[in-house]
Amino acid sequence: MTKDWTFDQPLDDNTPTSSSEERAKIAALFHKENQEGAEDVDYVATFEMEQQKSKNQMVPQQKTQEQCIPEDKHSSTITNDYKQYLADVMDQNNGDIRQSQKKIEELHQLIDDKNKQNKKLQAISAAIDDL
C-alpha cells in the first residue's frame, strides 16, 4: 500500500564558509548592508591582551591595598554572613533546648511529688478502711 521513501541527497551544503561570508549572512538577517573592511579578529590574542590588561590593573590596586591600614580580613561576604546567621540560629536553638530540658525536669519533679502525695493519700485511705 504505502511506498517506502528515501532521500538520497545531502541535507546541507558541506562547503565551509569564511568568516566574512558569515558576517554577510548575519548582516542580511538584521537588514544591514554588508560592511566592507571587516577584518578577521584573532580572538585568542584579544583575550590574552585583555587578561594582561586586567593583571596590570590589579597589581597597582594590590600595592595600594597593602599600603592602606589592613582592615578586617574577614570581609562581609554572603558566605560569612550566612555562616554567622547559622551560628546565631544554632545558639538560639541550644538555648531553647536547655530551657525545655529545665521545664521537663521541673515537670518530672512535679510528677514525682504528685505520685508521693497519691501514695500518702492511698495509705491514709487504706488506714481509714482498716478502722
PDB file of C-alpha atoms in Angstrom, residues 49-61:
ATOM      1  CA  MET A  49      45.596  41.101  25.807  1.00  0.00           C
ATOM      2  CA  GLU A  50      42.525  41.678  27.978  1.00  0.00           C
ATOM      3  CA  GLN A  51      43.858  39.278  30.598  1.00  0.00           C
ATOM      4  CA  GLN A  52      47.200  41.071  30.609  1.00  0.00           C
ATOM      5  CA  LYS A  53      45.460  44.443  30.999  1.00  0.00           C
ATOM      6  CA  SER A  54      43.436  43.182  33.932  1.00  0.00           C
ATOM      7  CA  LYS A  55      46.573  41.764  35.579  1.00  0.00           C
ATOM      8  CA  ASN A  56      48.383  45.075  35.118  1.00  0.00           C
ATOM      9  CA  GLN A  57      45.461  46.929  36.665  1.00  0.00           C
ATOM     10  CA  MET A  58      45.296  44.536  39.599  1.00  0.00           C
ATOM     11  CA  VAL A  59      48.988  44.931  40.527  1.00  0.00           C
ATOM     12  CA  PRO A  60      48.717  48.666  41.385  1.00  0.00           C
ATOM     13  CA  GLN A  61      45.490  48.044  43.275  1.00  0.00           C
TER      14      GLN A  61
END
